PDB file of C-alpha atoms and ligand atoms in Angstrom:
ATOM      1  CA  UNK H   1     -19.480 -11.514   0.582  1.00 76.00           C
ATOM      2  CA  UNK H   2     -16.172  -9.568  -0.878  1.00 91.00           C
ATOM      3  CA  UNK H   3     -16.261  -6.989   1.807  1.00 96.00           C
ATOM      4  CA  UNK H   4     -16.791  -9.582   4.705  1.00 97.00           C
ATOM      5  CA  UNK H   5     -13.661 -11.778   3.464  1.00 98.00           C
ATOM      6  CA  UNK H   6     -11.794  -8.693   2.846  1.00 98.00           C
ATOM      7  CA  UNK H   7     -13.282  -6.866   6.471  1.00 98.00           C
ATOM      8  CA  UNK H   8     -11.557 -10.510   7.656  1.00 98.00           C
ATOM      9  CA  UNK H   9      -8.100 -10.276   6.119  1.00 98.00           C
ATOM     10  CA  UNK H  10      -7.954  -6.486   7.102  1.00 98.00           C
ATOM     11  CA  UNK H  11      -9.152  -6.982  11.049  1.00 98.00           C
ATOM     12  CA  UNK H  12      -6.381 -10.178  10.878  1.00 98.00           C
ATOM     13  CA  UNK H  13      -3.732  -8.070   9.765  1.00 98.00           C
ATOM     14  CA  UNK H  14      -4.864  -4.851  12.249  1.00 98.00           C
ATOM     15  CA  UNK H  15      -4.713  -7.165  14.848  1.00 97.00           C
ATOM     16  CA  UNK H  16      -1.989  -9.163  14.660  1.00 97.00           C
ATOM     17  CA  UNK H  17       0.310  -5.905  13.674  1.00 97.00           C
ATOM     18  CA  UNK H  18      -1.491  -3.675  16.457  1.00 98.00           C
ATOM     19  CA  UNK H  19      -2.157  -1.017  13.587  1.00 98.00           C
ATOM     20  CA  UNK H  20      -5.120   1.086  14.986  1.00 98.00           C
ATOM     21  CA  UNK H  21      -4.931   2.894  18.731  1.00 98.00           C
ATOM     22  CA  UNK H  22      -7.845   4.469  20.028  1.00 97.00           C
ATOM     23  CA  UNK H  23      -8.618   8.134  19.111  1.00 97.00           C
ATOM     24  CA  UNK H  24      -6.141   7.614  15.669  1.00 98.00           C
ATOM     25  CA  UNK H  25      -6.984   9.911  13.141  1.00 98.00           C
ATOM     26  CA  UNK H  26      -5.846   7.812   9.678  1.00 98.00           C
ATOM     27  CA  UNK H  27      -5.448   9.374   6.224  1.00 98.00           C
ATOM     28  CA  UNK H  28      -6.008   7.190   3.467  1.00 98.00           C
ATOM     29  CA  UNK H  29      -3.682   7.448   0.602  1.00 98.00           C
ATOM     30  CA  UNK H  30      -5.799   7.889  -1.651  1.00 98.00           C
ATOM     31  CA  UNK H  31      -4.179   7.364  -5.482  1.00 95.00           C
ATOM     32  CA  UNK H  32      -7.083   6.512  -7.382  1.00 96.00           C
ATOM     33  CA  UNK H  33      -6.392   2.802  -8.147  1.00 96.00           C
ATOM     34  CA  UNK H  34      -7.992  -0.172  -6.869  1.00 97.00           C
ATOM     35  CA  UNK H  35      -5.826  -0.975  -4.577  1.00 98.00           C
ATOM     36  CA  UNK H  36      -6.358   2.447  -2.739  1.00 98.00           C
ATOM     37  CA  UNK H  37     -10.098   2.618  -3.351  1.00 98.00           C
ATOM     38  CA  UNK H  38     -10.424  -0.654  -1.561  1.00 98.00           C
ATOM     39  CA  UNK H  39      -8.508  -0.062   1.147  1.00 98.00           C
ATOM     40  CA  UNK H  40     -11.223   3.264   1.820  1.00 98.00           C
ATOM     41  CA  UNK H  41     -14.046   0.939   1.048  1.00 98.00           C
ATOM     42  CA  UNK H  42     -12.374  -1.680   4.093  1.00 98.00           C
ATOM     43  CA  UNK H  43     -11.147   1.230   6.846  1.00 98.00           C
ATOM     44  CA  UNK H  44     -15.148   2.906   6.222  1.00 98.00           C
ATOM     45  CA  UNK H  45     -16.548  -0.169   6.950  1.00 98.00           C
ATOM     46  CA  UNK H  46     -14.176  -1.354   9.569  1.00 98.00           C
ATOM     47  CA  UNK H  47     -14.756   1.831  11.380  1.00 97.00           C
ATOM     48  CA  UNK H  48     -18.418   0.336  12.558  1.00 96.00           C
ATOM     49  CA  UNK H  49     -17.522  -2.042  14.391  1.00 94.00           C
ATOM     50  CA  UNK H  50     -13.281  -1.418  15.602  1.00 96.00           C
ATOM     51  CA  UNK H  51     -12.806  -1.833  19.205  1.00 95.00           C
ATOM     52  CA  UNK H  52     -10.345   1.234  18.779  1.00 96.00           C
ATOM     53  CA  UNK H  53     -12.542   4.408  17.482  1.00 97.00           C
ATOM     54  CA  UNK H  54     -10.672   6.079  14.976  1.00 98.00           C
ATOM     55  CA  UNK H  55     -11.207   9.455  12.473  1.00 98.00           C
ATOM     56  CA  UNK H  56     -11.274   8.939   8.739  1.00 98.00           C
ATOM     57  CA  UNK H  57      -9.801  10.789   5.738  1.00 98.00           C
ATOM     58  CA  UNK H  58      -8.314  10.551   2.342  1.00 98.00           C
ATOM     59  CA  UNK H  59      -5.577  12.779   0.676  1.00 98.00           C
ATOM     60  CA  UNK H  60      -4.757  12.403  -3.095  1.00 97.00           C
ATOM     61  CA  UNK H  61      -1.250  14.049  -4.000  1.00 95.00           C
ATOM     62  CA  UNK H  62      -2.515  15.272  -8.184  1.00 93.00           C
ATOM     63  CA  UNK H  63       0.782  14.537  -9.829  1.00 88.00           C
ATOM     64  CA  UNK H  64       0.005  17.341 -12.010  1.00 86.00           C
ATOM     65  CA  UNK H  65      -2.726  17.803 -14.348  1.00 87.00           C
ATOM     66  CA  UNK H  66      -4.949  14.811 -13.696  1.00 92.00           C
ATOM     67  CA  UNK H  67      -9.016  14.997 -13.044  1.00 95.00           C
ATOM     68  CA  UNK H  68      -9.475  13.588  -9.677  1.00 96.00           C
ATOM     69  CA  UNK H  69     -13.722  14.507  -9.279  1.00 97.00           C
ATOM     70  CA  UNK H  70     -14.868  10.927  -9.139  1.00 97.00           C
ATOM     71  CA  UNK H  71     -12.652  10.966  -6.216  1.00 98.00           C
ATOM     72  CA  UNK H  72     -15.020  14.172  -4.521  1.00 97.00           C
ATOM     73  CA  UNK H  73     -17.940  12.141  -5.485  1.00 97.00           C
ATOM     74  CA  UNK H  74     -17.185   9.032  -3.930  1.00 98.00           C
ATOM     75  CA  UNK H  75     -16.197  10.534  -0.504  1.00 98.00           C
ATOM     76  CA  UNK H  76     -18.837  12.505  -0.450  1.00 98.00           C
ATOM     77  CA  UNK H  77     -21.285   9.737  -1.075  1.00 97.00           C
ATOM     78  CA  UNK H  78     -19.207   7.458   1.971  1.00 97.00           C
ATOM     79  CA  UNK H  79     -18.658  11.189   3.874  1.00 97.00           C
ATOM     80  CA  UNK H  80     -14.977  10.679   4.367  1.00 98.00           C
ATOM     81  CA  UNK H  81     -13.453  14.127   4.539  1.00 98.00           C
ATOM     82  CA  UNK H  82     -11.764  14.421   1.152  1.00 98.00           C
ATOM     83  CA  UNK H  83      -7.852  16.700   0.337  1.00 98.00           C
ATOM     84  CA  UNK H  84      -6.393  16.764  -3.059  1.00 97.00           C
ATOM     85  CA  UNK H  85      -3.160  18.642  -3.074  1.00 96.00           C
ATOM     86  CA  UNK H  86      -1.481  19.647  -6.116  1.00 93.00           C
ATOM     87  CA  UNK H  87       2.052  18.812  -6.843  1.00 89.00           C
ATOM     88  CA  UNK H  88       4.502  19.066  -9.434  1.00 83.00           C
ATOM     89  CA  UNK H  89       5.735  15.748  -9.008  1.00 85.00           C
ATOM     90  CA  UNK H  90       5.179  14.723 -12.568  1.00 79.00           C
ATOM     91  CA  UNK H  91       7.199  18.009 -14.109  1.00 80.00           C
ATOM     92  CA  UNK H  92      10.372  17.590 -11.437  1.00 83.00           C
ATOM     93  CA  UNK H  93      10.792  13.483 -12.354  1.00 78.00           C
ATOM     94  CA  UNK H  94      10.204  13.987 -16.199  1.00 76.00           C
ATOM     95  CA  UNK H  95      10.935  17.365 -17.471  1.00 77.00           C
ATOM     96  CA  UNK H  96      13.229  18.747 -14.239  1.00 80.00           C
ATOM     97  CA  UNK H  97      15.289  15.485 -13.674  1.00 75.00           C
ATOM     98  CA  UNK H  98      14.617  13.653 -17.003  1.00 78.00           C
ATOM     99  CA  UNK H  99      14.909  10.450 -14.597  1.00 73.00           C
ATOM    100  CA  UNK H 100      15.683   7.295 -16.597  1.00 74.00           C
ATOM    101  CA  UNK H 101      14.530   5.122 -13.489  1.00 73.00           C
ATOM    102  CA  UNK H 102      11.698   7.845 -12.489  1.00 80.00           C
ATOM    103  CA  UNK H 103       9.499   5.239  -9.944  1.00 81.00           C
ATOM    104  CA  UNK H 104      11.629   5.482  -6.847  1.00 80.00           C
ATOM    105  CA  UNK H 105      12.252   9.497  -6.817  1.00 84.00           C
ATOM    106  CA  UNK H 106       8.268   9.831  -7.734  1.00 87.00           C
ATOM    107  CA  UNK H 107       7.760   7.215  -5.434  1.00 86.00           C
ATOM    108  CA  UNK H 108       9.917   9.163  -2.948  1.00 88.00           C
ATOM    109  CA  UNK H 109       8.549  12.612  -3.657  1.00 90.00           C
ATOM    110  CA  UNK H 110       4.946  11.175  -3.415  1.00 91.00           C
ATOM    111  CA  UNK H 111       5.566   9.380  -0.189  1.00 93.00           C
ATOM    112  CA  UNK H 112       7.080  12.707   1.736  1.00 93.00           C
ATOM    113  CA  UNK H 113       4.704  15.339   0.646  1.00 95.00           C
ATOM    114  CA  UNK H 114       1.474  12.337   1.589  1.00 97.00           C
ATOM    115  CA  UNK H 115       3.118  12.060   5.262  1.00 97.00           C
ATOM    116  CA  UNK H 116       3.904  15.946   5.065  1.00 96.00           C
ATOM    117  CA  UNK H 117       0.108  16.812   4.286  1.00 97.00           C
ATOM    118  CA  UNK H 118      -1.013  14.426   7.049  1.00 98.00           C
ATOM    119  CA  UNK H 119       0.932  15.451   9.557  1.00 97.00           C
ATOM    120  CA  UNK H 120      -0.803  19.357   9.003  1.00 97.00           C
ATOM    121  CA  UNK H 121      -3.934  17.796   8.514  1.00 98.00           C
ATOM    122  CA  UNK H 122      -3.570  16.490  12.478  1.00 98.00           C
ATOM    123  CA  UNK H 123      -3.109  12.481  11.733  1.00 98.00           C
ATOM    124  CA  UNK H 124      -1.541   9.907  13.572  1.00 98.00           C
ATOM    125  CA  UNK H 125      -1.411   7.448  10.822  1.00 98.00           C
ATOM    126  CA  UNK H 126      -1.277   7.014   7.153  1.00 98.00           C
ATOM    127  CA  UNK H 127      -2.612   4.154   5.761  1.00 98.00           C
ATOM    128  CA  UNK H 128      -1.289   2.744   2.176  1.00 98.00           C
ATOM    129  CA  UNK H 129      -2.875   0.453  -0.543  1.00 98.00           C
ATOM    130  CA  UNK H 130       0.040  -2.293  -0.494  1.00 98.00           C
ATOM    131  CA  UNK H 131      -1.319  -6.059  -0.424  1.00 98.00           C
ATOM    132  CA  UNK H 132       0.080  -9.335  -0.046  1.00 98.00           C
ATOM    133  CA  UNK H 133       1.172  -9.555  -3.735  1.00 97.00           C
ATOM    134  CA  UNK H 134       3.287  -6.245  -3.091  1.00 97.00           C
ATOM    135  CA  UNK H 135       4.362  -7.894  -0.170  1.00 98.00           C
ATOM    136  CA  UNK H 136       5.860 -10.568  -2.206  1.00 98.00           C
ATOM    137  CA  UNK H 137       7.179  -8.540  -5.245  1.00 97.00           C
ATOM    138  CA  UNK H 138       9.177  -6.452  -3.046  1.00 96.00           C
ATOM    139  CA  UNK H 139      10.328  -8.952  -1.181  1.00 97.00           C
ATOM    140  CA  UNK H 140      11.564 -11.138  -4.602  1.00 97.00           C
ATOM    141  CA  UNK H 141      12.902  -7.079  -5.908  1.00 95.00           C
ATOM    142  CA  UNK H 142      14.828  -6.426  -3.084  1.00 95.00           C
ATOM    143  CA  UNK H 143      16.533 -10.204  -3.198  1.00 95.00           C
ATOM    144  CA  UNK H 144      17.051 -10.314  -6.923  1.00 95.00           C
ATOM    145  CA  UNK H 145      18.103  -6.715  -7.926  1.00 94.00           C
ATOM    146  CA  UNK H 146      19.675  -5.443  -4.486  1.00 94.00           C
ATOM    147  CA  UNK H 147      20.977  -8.936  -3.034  1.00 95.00           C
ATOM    148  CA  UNK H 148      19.186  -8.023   0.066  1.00 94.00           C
ATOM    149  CA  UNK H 149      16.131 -10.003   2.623  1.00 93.00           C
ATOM    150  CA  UNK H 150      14.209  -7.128   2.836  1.00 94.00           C
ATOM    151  CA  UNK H 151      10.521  -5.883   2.627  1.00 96.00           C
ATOM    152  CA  UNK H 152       8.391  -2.635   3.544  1.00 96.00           C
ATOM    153  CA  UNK H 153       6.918  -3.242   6.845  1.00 97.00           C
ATOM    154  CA  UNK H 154       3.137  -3.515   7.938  1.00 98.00           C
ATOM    155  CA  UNK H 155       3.729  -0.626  10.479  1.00 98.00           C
ATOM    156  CA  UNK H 156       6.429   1.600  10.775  1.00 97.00           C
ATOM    157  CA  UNK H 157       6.391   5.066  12.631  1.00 97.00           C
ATOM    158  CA  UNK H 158       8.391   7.755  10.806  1.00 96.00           C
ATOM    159  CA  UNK H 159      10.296   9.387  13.656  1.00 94.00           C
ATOM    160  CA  UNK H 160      11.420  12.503  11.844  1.00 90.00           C
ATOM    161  CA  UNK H 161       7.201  12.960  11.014  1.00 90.00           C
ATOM    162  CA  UNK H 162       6.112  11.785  14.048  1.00 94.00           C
ATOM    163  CA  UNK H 163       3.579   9.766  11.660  1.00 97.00           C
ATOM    164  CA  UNK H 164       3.003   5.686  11.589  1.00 98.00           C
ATOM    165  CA  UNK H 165       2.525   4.411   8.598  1.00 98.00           C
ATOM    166  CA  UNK H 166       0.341   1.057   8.391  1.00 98.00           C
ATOM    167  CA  UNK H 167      -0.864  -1.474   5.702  1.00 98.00           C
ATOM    168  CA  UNK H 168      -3.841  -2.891   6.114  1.00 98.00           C
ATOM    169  CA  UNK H 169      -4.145  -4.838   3.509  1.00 98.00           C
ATOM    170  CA  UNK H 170      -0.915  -6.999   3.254  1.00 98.00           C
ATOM    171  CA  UNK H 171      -3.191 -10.165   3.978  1.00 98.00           C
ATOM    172  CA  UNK H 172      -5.269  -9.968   1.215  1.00 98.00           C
ATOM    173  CA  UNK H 173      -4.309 -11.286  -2.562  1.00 98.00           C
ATOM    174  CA  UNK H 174      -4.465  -8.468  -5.510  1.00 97.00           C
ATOM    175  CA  UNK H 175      -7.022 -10.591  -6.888  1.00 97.00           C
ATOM    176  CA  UNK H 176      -9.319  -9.274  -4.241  1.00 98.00           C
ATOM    177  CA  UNK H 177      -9.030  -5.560  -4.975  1.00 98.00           C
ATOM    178  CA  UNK H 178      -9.651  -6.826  -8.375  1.00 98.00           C
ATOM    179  CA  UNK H 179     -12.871  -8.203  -7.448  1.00 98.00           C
ATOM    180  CA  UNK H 180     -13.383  -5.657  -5.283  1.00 98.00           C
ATOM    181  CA  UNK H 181     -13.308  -2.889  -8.062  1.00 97.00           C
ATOM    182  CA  UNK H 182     -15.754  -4.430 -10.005  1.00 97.00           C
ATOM    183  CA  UNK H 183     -18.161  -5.658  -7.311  1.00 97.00           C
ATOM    184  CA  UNK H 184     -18.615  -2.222  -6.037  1.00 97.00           C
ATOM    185  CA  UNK H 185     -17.794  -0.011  -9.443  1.00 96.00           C
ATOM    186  CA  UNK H 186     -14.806   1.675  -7.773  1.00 97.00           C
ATOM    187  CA  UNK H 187     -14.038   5.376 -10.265  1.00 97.00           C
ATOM    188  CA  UNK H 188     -10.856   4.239 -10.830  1.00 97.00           C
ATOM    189  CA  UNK H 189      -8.650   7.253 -12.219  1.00 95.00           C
ATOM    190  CA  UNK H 190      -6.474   5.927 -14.670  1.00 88.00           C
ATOM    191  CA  UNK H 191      -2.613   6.198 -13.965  1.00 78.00           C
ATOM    192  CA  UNK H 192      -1.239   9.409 -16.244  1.00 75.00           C
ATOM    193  CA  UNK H 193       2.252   8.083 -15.362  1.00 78.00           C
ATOM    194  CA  UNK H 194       3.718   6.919 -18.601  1.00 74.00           C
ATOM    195  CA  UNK H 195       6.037   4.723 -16.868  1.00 73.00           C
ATOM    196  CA  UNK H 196       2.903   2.806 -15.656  1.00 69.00           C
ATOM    197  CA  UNK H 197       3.340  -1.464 -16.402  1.00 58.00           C
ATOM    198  CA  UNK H 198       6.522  -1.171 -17.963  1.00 62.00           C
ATOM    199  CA  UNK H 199       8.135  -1.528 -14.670  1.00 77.00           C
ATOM    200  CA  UNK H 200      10.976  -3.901 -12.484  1.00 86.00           C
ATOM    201  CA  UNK H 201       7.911  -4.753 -10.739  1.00 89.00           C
ATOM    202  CA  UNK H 202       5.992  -5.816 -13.528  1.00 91.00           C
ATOM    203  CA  UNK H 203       8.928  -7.845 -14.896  1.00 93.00           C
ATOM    204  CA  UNK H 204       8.734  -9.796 -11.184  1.00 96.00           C
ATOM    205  CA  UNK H 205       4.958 -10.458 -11.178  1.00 96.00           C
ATOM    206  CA  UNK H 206       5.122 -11.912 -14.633  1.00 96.00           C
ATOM    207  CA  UNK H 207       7.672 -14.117 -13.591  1.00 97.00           C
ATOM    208  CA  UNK H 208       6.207 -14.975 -10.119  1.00 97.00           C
ATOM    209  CA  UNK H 209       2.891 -15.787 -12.077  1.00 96.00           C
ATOM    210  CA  UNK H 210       4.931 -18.399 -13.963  1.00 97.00           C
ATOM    211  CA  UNK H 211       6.498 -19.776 -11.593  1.00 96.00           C
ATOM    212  CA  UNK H 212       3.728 -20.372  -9.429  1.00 94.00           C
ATOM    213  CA  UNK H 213       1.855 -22.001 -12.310  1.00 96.00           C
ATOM    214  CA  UNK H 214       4.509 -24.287 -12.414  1.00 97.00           C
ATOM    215  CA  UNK H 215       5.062 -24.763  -8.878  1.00 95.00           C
ATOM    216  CA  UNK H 216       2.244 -24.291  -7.276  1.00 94.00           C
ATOM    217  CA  UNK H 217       2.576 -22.940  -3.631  1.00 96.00           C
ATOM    218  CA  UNK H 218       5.680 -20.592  -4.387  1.00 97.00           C
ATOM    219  CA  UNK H 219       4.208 -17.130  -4.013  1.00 97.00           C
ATOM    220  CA  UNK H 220       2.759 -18.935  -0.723  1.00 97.00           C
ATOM    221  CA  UNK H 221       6.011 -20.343   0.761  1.00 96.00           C
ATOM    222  CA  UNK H 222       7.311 -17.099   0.020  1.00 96.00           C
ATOM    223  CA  UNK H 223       4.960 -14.947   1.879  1.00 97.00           C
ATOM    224  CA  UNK H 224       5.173 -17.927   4.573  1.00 95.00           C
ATOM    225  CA  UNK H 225       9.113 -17.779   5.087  1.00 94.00           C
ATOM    226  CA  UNK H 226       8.312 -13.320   4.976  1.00 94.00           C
ATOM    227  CA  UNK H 227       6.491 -13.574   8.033  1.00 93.00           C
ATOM    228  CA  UNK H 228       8.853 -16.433   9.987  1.00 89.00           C
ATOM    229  CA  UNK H 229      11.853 -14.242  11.440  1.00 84.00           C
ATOM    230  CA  UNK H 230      12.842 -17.099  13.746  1.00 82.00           C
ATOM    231  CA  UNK H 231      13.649 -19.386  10.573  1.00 80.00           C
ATOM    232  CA  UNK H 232      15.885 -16.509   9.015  1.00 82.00           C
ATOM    233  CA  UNK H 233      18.732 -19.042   8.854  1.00 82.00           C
ATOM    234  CA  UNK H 234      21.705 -16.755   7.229  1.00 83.00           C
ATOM    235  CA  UNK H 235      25.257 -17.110   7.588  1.00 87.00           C
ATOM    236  CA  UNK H 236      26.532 -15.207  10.064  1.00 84.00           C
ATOM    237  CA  UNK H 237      30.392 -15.230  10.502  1.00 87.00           C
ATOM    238  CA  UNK H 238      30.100 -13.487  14.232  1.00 85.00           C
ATOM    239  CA  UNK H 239      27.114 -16.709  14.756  1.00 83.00           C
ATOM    240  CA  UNK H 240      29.427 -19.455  12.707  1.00 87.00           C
ATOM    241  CA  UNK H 241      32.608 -18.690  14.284  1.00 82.00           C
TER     242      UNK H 241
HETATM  243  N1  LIG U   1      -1.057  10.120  -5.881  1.00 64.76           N
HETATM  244  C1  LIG U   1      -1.251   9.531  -4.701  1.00 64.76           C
HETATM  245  N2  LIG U   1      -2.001  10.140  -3.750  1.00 64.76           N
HETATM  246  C2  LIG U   1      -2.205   9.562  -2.548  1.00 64.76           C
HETATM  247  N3  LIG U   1      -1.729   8.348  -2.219  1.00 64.76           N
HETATM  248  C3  LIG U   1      -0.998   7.683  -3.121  1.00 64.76           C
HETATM  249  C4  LIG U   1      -0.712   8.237  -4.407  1.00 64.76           C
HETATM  250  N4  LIG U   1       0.033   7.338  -5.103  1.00 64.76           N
HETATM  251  C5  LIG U   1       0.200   6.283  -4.281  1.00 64.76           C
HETATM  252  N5  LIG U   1      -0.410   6.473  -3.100  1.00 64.76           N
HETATM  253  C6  LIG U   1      -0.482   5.516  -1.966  1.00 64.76           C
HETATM  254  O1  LIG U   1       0.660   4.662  -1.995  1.00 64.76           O
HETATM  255  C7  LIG U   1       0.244   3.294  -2.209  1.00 64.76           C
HETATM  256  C8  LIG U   1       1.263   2.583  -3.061  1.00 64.76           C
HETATM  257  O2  LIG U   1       1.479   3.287  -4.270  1.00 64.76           O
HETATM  258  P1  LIG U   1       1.685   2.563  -5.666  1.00 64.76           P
HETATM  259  O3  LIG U   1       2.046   3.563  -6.669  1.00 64.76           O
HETATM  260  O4  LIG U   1       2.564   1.384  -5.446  1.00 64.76           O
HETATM  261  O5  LIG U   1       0.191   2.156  -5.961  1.00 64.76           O
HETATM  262  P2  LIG U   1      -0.533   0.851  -6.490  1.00 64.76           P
HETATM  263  O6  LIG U   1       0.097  -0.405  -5.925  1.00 64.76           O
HETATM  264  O7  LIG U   1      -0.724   0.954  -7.949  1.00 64.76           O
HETATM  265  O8  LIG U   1      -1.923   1.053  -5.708  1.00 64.76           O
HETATM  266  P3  LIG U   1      -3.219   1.819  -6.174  1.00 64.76           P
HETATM  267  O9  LIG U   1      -4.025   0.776  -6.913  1.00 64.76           O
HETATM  268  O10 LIG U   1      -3.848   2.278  -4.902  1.00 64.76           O
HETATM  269  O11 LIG U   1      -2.769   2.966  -7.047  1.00 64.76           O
HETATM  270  C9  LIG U   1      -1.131   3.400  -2.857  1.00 64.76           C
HETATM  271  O12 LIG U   1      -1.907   2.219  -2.650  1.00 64.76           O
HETATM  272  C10 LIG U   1      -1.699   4.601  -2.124  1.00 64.76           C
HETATM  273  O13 LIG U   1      -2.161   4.252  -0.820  1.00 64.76           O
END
């Protein structure tokens, strides 16, 4: 029953964002989270039955120093060609950098050598873990801390790469992966980073979580008014004048 309502959110979200062309050859990133584990879980079984036929594999970028064999294991059991590369991410944000605010240069760093590796590796695409609670976070991070309407984008092709990069999953709630995780005893490889949950984006979830226990229906507007460009109603002096 989980994989058919998630199979449902992902094909919805593929669909309406045109995400998968025929012949695509998509590399999961693969972290080792839930979020990421589902997401393999969803393309495997989506593969079956996609109108588009598409190639499947997974890449995890080791941070440095982390056990990633559960990760073998499991695509060996759902044979999905499996890369780890190793990286000295970790030792260039933390001991090279000492970065007080170390997520966005990892999260840089992590991001360029994924769509690097892919690209050598032949893909057209690289598919990422983000769902619709992301979706929202970012959206709320970018307003609150950077005065800005803005939010990562379902698809987005990386011209300098010549790589798209898609999320499948931003129709379906965190809860899911959740549920997900359990349901089907994901190995989840716990996150080394010792920034991990002491983050902006925790700070916003908390407080979205409140909020919409108070107000029911705000992470849902929210997500509406995401996906309603034509009701963007900003002021615009050139528009006003
Ligand atoms: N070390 C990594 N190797 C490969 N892909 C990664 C790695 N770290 C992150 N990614 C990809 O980038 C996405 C977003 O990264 P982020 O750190 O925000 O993860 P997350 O929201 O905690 O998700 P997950 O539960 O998959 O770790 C992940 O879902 C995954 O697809």
């Amino acid at each position: 029953m989980t994989m058919q309502k998630l199979l449902s959110k992902a094909r919805k979200a593929i669909q309406d964002f045109d995400m998968i062309q025929k012949n695509d050859k998509i590399a999961v990133g693969l972290s080792g989270g839930k979020d990421s584990l589902t997401l393999l879980h969803i393309l495997k079984n989506y593969q079956r039955f996609s109108p588009q036929k598409f190639e499947l594999i997974a890449i995890t970028l080791n941070p440095g120093g982390v056990d990633n064999s559960p990760l073998y294991k499991l695509c060996k059991d759902l044979d999905i060609e499996f890369h780890e590369v190793q990286t000295d991410i970790k030792e260039i944000v933390f001991d090279i950098r000492k970065e007080k605010n170390p997520c966005s240069l990892c999260a840089n760093l992590r991001r360029g050598a994924l769509n690097d590796t892919a690209k050598k590796l032949g893909c057209t695409k690289v598919a990422l873990g983000h769902h619709k609670d992301d979706a929202i976070e970012t959206f709320i991070m970018s307003l609150f801390y950077e005065g800005r309407v803005n939010c990562f984008s379902p698809k987005t092709y990386l011209d300098k790469q010549g790589i798209t990069v898609i999320r499948p999953m931003v129709y379906i709630e965190e809860y899911m992966t959740k549920k997900a995780t359990k349901e089907f005893n994901y190995p989840v490889i716990v996150n080394p980073c010792p920034a991990n949950g002491s983050t902006k984006r925790q700070d916003v979830k908390e407080l979205l979580a409140q909020l919409n226990s108070t107000m029911p229906g705000v992470k849902k507007n929210i997500f509406g008014a995401l996906n309603n460009s034509e009701k963007l109603f900003i002021w615009d002096k050139d528009k006003i004048k």
